[in-house]
Short mmCIF file of C-alpha atoms in Angstrom, two decimals:
data_model
loop_
_atom_site.label_atom_id
_atom_site.label_comp_id
_atom_site.label_asym_id
_atom_site.label_seq_id
_atom_site.Cartn_x
_atom_site.Cartn_y
_atom_site.Cartn_z
CA LEU R 1 9.10 23.97 -10.99
CA SER R 2 9.89 26.67 -7.91
CA SER R 3 7.95 26.81 -4.99
CA SER R 4 8.52 28.84 -1.70
CA CYS R 5 8.97 25.77 0.31
CA GLY R 6 11.97 24.29 -1.46
CA THR R 7 15.05 24.82 -4.51
CA SER R 8 13.84 26.00 -7.51
CA ARG R 9 14.88 23.50 -10.12
CA ASN R 10 14.44 23.65 -13.69
CA PHE R 11 13.70 20.44 -15.73
CA PRO R 12 14.68 19.73 -19.53
CA HIS R 13 11.50 20.06 -21.82
CA PHE R 14 9.74 16.31 -22.16
CA GLN R 15 7.15 15.34 -24.73
CA MET R 16 5.31 12.01 -25.04
CA ALA R 17 4.87 10.67 -28.30
CA ALA R 18 1.60 9.69 -27.76
CA PRO R 19 -1.25 9.56 -25.04
CA THR R 20 -0.54 6.75 -22.44
CA LEU R 21 -3.13 7.06 -19.66
CA SER R 22 -6.95 6.28 -19.38
CA PHE R 23 -9.53 8.73 -17.98
CA GLU R 24 -10.13 5.67 -15.42
CA SER R 25 -6.10 5.76 -14.11
CA PHE R 26 -6.48 9.73 -13.74
CA ARG R 27 -9.28 9.28 -11.45
CA ARG R 28 -7.97 6.77 -9.21
CA ALA R 29 -4.65 8.50 -9.02
CA ARG R 30 -6.90 11.39 -7.43
CA ALA R 31 -7.79 10.14 -4.32
CA THR R 32 -4.16 8.37 -3.46
CA VAL R 33 -2.27 12.01 -4.21
CA GLU R 34 -4.47 13.87 -2.65
CA ASP R 35 -4.27 11.60 0.70
CA PHE R 36 -0.48 11.49 0.18
CA ALA R 37 -0.05 15.16 -0.01
CA ARG R 38 -2.23 15.85 3.40
CA SER R 39 -0.31 12.76 4.88
CA TYR R 40 2.80 13.36 3.92
CA PHE R 41 3.50 16.84 3.07
CA PRO R 42 3.51 17.83 6.94
CA LEU R 43 6.16 15.58 7.16
CA HIS R 44 8.10 17.71 4.68
CA ARG R 45 7.22 20.81 6.40
CA VAL R 46 5.46 21.81 3.29
CA PRO R 47 2.25 23.28 3.41
CA VAL R 48 -0.33 21.29 1.76
CA ASP R 49 -1.93 24.32 -0.35
CA ALA R 50 1.34 24.23 -2.24
CA PHE R 51 0.45 21.07 -3.77
CA LEU R 52 0.12 22.65 -6.99
CA ASN R 53 3.88 23.58 -7.35
CA PHE R 54 4.42 19.55 -7.04
CA MET R 55 1.24 18.20 -8.70
CA ASP R 56 2.63 17.37 -12.49
CA VAL R 57 4.92 14.89 -11.52
CA LEU R 58 3.31 13.36 -8.65
CA TYR R 59 0.02 13.08 -10.69
CA PHE R 60 1.56 11.69 -13.87
CA VAL R 61 3.33 9.08 -11.81
CA GLU R 62 0.40 7.57 -9.94
CA ALA R 63 -1.69 7.48 -12.90
CA SER R 64 0.99 5.79 -15.11
CA LEU R 65 1.04 3.38 -11.91
CA TYR R 66 -2.53 2.59 -11.96
CA GLU R 67 -2.62 2.33 -15.44
CA ALA R 68 0.01 -0.55 -15.12
CA ASP R 69 -1.92 -1.69 -11.96
CA GLU R 70 -5.14 -2.02 -14.20
CA ARG R 71 -3.43 -4.12 -16.74
CA ASN R 72 -1.99 -6.09 -14.03
CA GLU R 73 -5.24 -6.86 -12.27
CA ALA R 74 -6.75 -7.89 -15.59
CA SER R 75 -4.06 -10.37 -16.00
CA VAL R 76 -5.45 -13.08 -13.80
CA GLU R 77 -8.99 -13.15 -12.50
CA ALA R 78 -9.88 -15.59 -9.43
CA ARG R 79 -13.21 -17.23 -9.76
CA PRO R 80 -15.39 -17.70 -6.96
CA ASP R 81 -15.55 -21.61 -7.55
CA GLY R 82 -11.47 -21.16 -7.28
CA SER R 83 -10.60 -21.52 -11.29
CA ILE R 84 -8.49 -19.21 -13.08
CA ARG R 85 -9.17 -16.30 -16.36
CA SER R 86 -6.31 -15.22 -17.36
CA ARG R 87 -5.77 -12.47 -20.15
CA GLU R 88 -2.94 -11.08 -21.72
CA SER R 89 -1.47 -7.63 -20.16
CA LEU R 90 1.93 -6.27 -18.74
CA SER R 91 2.33 -9.19 -16.30
CA ALA R 92 1.63 -11.53 -18.45
CA GLN R 93 4.12 -10.10 -21.37
CA LEU R 94 6.32 -10.57 -18.10
CA GLY R 95 5.66 -13.57 -17.39
CA SER R 96 7.77 -14.33 -14.08
CA THR R 97 7.87 -13.55 -10.55
CA CYS R 98 11.37 -13.05 -10.10
CA ARG R 99 12.94 -9.69 -9.60
CA GLN R 100 12.35 -7.50 -12.74
CA THR R 101 14.06 -4.89 -13.77
CA LEU R 102 12.81 -1.33 -15.11
CA GLU R 103 14.16 -2.12 -18.58
CA ASP R 104 12.35 -5.53 -18.82
CA CYS R 105 8.74 -3.60 -19.27
CA ALA R 106 9.80 -0.40 -20.24
CA HIS R 107 9.58 -1.36 -24.15
CA ARG R 108 6.36 -3.02 -23.99
CA GLU R 109 3.74 -1.16 -21.89
CA PRO R 110 3.35 2.42 -23.13
CA ALA R 111 2.36 3.96 -19.96
CA TRP R 112 5.25 2.49 -17.82
CA MET R 113 7.81 3.55 -20.52
CA ALA R 114 6.37 7.06 -20.54
CA MET R 115 6.85 7.46 -16.56
CA VAL R 116 10.27 5.93 -17.07
CA ASP R 117 11.32 8.55 -19.41
CA LEU R 118 9.77 11.32 -17.90
CA LEU R 119 12.20 10.55 -14.37
CA LYS R 120 14.75 9.86 -16.37
CA ALA R 121 14.37 13.68 -18.57
CA ARG R 122 13.78 15.60 -15.34
CA GLY R 123 16.77 13.28 -13.43
CA LEU R 124 14.59 11.94 -10.78
CA LEU R 125 15.26 8.49 -11.45
CA ASP R 126 18.02 7.76 -9.10
CA SER R 127 19.19 4.46 -7.06
CA ASN R 128 16.28 4.77 -4.12
CA VAL R 129 13.26 5.26 -7.12
CA ARG R 130 14.64 2.95 -8.98
CA ARG R 131 14.81 0.14 -6.23
CA LEU R 132 11.09 1.25 -5.08
CA LEU R 133 9.59 1.08 -8.96
CA GLU R 134 10.92 -2.50 -9.25
CA ASP R 135 9.00 -3.56 -5.49
CA GLY R 136 6.64 -2.53 -7.59
CA LEU R 137 7.47 -4.78 -10.44
CA GLU R 138 7.92 -7.68 -7.71
CA TYR R 139 4.43 -6.79 -6.02
CA TRP R 140 2.53 -7.04 -9.09
CA ALA R 141 4.10 -10.36 -10.11
CA LEU R 142 3.51 -11.57 -6.42
CA GLU R 143 -0.16 -10.43 -6.57
CA ARG R 144 -0.95 -12.66 -9.64
CA ARG R 145 0.35 -15.76 -8.09
CA LEU R 146 -1.51 -15.13 -5.16
CA CYS R 147 -4.90 -13.71 -6.64
CA ALA R 148 -4.07 -17.05 -9.08
CA ALA R 149 -4.61 -19.22 -6.09
CA PRO R 150 -5.09 -17.11 -2.83
CA LEU R 151 -5.25 -20.28 -0.35
CA GLU R 152 -1.84 -21.30 -1.55
CA ALA R 153 0.10 -18.47 -0.38
CA SER R 154 2.20 -19.02 2.44
CA VAL R 155 2.44 -16.56 5.33
CA ALA R 156 5.57 -15.41 4.18
CA GLU R 157 4.66 -14.45 0.80
CA ALA R 158 1.94 -12.83 1.92
CA GLN R 159 4.29 -10.50 4.32
CA ARG R 160 6.08 -10.13 1.32
CA ALA R 161 3.21 -8.78 -0.63
CA LEU R 162 2.78 -6.88 2.89
CA SER R 163 5.66 -5.31 2.39
CA LEU R 164 5.96 -4.25 -1.05
CA LYS R 165 2.01 -3.17 -1.35
CA SER R 166 2.48 0.40 -0.45
CA PHE R 167 5.61 1.25 -3.25
CA ASP R 168 3.67 3.64 -4.92
CA TYR R 169 3.65 6.33 -1.72
CA ARG R 170 7.19 5.67 -1.23
CA VAL R 171 7.83 6.75 -4.74
CA LEU R 172 5.90 9.60 -4.39
CA ASN R 173 7.84 10.37 -1.24
CA ARG R 174 11.33 10.30 -2.85
CA LEU R 175 10.36 12.21 -5.43
CA MET R 176 9.35 14.93 -2.89
CA TYR R 177 12.48 15.24 -1.51
CA GLN R 178 14.60 15.66 -5.23
CA LEU R 179 11.64 18.00 -5.99
CA ARG R 180 12.41 20.03 -2.76
CA GLY R 181 15.74 19.49 -3.46
CA ALA R 182 16.21 18.24 0.08
CA PRO R 183 18.10 15.49 0.83
CA TYR R 184 16.58 11.86 1.81
CA ASP R 185 15.29 11.77 5.49
CA GLU R 186 16.27 7.99 5.96
CA PRO R 187 14.94 7.93 9.71
CA MET R 188 11.33 9.81 8.46
CA ILE R 189 11.29 7.10 5.26
CA ALA R 190 11.97 4.19 7.95
CA CYS R 191 9.28 5.38 10.27
CA MET R 192 6.25 5.70 7.46
CA HIS R 193 7.05 2.61 6.28
CA GLU R 194 6.22 0.91 9.04
CA ALA R 195 2.89 3.27 9.08
CA GLU R 196 2.08 1.80 5.41
CA LEU R 197 2.48 -1.89 6.89
CA LEU R 198 -0.21 -1.24 9.39
CA VAL R 199 -2.35 0.53 7.13
CA GLU R 200 -2.21 -2.06 5.07
CA ILE R 201 -3.34 -4.46 7.69
CA GLU R 202 -6.01 -2.48 8.42
CA ASP R 203 -7.39 -2.44 5.28
CA ASP R 204 -7.11 -6.21 4.64
CA LEU R 205 -8.67 -6.76 8.40
CA LYS R 206 -11.51 -4.54 6.87
CA ASP R 207 -11.93 -6.19 3.39
CA TYR R 208 -11.75 -10.10 5.12
CA GLY R 209 -15.11 -10.87 4.49
CA LYS R 210 -15.67 -9.21 1.21
CA ASP R 211 -12.15 -10.80 0.10
CA VAL R 212 -13.37 -14.19 1.18
CA ALA R 213 -16.61 -14.02 -0.92
CA ARG R 214 -14.54 -12.87 -3.86
CA ASN R 215 -12.32 -15.53 -3.31
CA SER R 216 -9.09 -12.49 -3.40
CA PHE R 217 -6.05 -12.39 -1.85
CA ASN R 218 -5.94 -10.87 1.63
CA ILE R 219 -3.15 -11.85 4.24
CA TYR R 220 -5.40 -12.60 7.19
CA ARG R 221 -6.95 -15.42 4.78
CA VAL R 222 -3.76 -16.33 4.88
CA TYR R 223 -3.35 -16.68 8.71
CA ALA R 224 -7.04 -18.25 8.99
CA ARG R 225 -5.67 -21.23 6.95
CA GLU R 226 -2.13 -21.41 8.52
CA TYR R 227 -3.18 -20.92 12.27
CA ARG R 228 -7.05 -21.89 12.04
CA GLU R 229 -8.51 -20.85 15.60
CA ARG R 230 -5.01 -19.12 16.51
CA ALA R 231 -5.18 -16.45 13.54
CA ALA R 232 -6.29 -13.93 15.21
CA GLU R 233 -3.46 -14.29 17.97
CA GLU R 234 -0.87 -14.56 15.56
CA MET R 235 -2.15 -11.56 13.43
CA ALA R 236 -2.66 -9.69 16.82
CA ALA R 237 1.38 -10.83 17.61
CA PHE R 238 2.33 -9.63 13.87
CA ILE R 239 0.47 -6.28 14.34
CA ALA R 240 2.34 -5.65 17.85
CA GLN R 241 5.92 -6.52 15.96
CA ILE R 242 5.19 -3.42 13.40
CA GLU R 243 3.68 -1.15 16.07
CA GLU R 244 6.86 -1.57 18.01
CA ARG R 245 9.24 -0.72 14.94
CA TYR R 246 6.95 2.29 14.42
CA LEU R 247 7.12 3.80 17.76
CA LYS R 248 11.10 3.38 17.75
CA PHE R 249 11.13 4.78 14.27
CA ARG R 250 8.65 7.79 15.21
CA ALA R 251 10.58 8.99 18.29
CA ALA R 252 13.74 8.59 16.28
CA ALA R 253 12.28 10.66 13.27
CA MET R 254 10.15 13.44 14.74
CA ASP R 255 10.42 16.52 16.68
CA GLU R 256 7.29 17.87 18.61
CA GLY R 257 5.96 19.83 15.70
CA LEU R 258 5.84 17.11 13.10
CA LEU R 259 4.95 14.45 15.57
CA ALA R 260 1.61 16.38 16.43
CA ALA R 261 0.96 17.04 12.72
CA HIS R 262 1.16 13.80 12.02
CA ILE R 263 -1.08 12.45 14.87
CA ALA R 264 -3.71 14.64 14.39
CA ARG R 265 -3.78 13.10 10.58
CA ASN R 266 -4.18 10.08 11.85
CA GLU R 267 -6.71 10.68 14.13
CA GLU R 268 -8.44 12.70 11.48
CA GLN R 269 -8.68 9.34 9.47
CA SER R 270 -8.63 6.97 12.71
CA SER R 271 -5.74 5.35 11.38
CA ALA R 272 -4.21 1.53 11.79
CA GLY R 273 -4.62 1.30 15.82
CA PRO R 274 -3.47 3.26 18.77
CA ALA R 275 0.31 3.15 18.24
CA MET R 276 -0.49 5.62 15.27
CA ALA R 277 -4.04 7.07 16.63
CA PRO R 278 -4.14 7.28 20.19
CA SER R 279 -7.48 8.66 20.76
CA THR R 280 -9.33 7.09 17.82
CA GLY R 281 -7.31 4.45 16.38
CA ARG R 282 -8.46 0.92 17.17
CA TRP R 283 -7.54 -3.14 15.84
CA GLU R 284 -10.58 -5.36 15.02
CA ILE R 285 -9.70 -8.78 14.00
CA PRO R 286 -12.41 -10.98 12.63
CA VAL R 287 -13.02 -14.48 14.34
CA PRO R 288 -11.43 -16.26 11.09
CA ILE R 289 -13.27 -18.04 8.71
CA LEU R 290 -12.58 -21.85 8.88
CA ASP R 291 -15.12 -22.87 6.11
CA GLU R 292 -15.17 -20.34 3.52
CA GLU R 293 -17.61 -21.69 1.26
CA PRO R 294 -20.88 -20.89 2.97
CA LEU R 295 -20.13 -17.55 3.41
CA ARG R 296 -19.16 -17.23 -0.72
CA ARG R 297 -22.37 -19.19 -1.17
CA LEU R 298 -24.43 -16.76 1.17
CA SER R 299 -22.49 -13.60 -0.05
CA ALA R 300 -23.62 -14.84 -3.85
CA GLY R 301 -27.20 -14.29 -3.21
CA VAL R 302 -27.06 -10.79 -1.46
CA ALA R 303 -25.89 -7.53 -2.58
CA ARG R 304 -23.59 -7.07 0.64
CA VAL R 305 -20.98 -9.27 2.23
CA PRO R 306 -22.56 -10.59 5.60
CA LEU R 307 -21.30 -8.91 8.63
CA LEU R 308 -18.30 -10.66 10.46
CA PHE R 309 -18.47 -11.28 13.91
CA VAL R 310 -15.52 -9.44 16.08
CA PRO R 311 -15.60 -10.38 19.49
CA PRO R 312 -15.28 -8.49 22.62
CA GLY R 313 -11.90 -8.53 24.15
CA SER R 314 -9.33 -7.16 26.52
CA THR R 315 -7.41 -3.79 25.47
CA CYS R 316 -3.66 -4.92 24.25
CA GLY R 317 -1.25 -4.02 21.99
CA VAL R 318 1.78 -1.46 21.79
CA GLY R 319 -0.41 1.42 21.98
CA SER R 320 -2.42 0.72 25.03
CA GLU R 321 -1.18 1.09 28.33
CA GLU R 322 -3.56 -1.17 30.25
CA VAL R 323 -2.18 -5.20 28.90
CA PRO R 324 1.21 -4.80 27.81
CA SER R 325 0.81 -8.37 25.22
CA ALA R 326 -1.06 -8.03 21.78
CA ARG R 327 -2.26 -11.49 22.20
CA CYS R 328 -6.09 -10.85 22.10
CA ASN R 329 -8.50 -10.25 19.42
CA ARG R 330 -9.15 -6.76 19.75
CA LEU R 331 -6.28 -4.95 20.41
CA HIS R 332 -7.78 -1.39 21.49
CA GLU R 333 -11.31 -1.00 22.70
#
């Protein structure tokens, strides 16, 4: 693989014995890899139009992870009434929520085995990539438990799941450094870890009503059950802690040019609050649903989940200059 943006590397020939990936996995991987290229390539100082130089490895790895993820999602399905339907899959074969190794499932799951073999053959499976892939196994095991009993999750379990969820982006990012022949930029990696947490929280807040209706795991559902009327306040405080770390790591990792490119991409997506997107980003934390069953009954008869109420409030949060405290329902107006 050769690119004017990085060091050329000659990889040994790799041949799969049989097809391992579905079209659906490739279709789902497409949007993720595109977002990765547009969001992370500038931080590698690589133009987005150099994507074809890296496409084969990035696309194959992400599609393999989606293939394994589909099997994990099929293993435990939470019905609206709270009962559980189990299906045999990769995750059912693993069967445990303890920390798994790559070898624990490589021989059981063709797509996972093919991905691991590819990374080994190309010298890309270092200790960091291995750890992140094992983070993925831990996340899927935890996800099974949380989806099977979403209202029994602790705040600590929900936060752990959140911290693991973006493991695929972290794998792709580490692989990009290797494909470029560049050393890992640990300050940048630490910064993007915090950014990924903020994006995952934003997704859960936007999907809160849908996840209540579907009885699916959502970190804000856990906060609503644990903190009741104080859920929005506690979530705002949690977000503010992550934003503070993000800004600290960003200051250490990015020069003026990288920061401008990063902020521009965030603004393009109105991304995850004012710390990441000062002009367009804002946090909207819904009023917690203290009795979920009426919403589920109402949602069962309509095509769309009813809109949830987000109360007006003061501007606050790390990204705001008006109020220093993040403890309010609207972090940014």
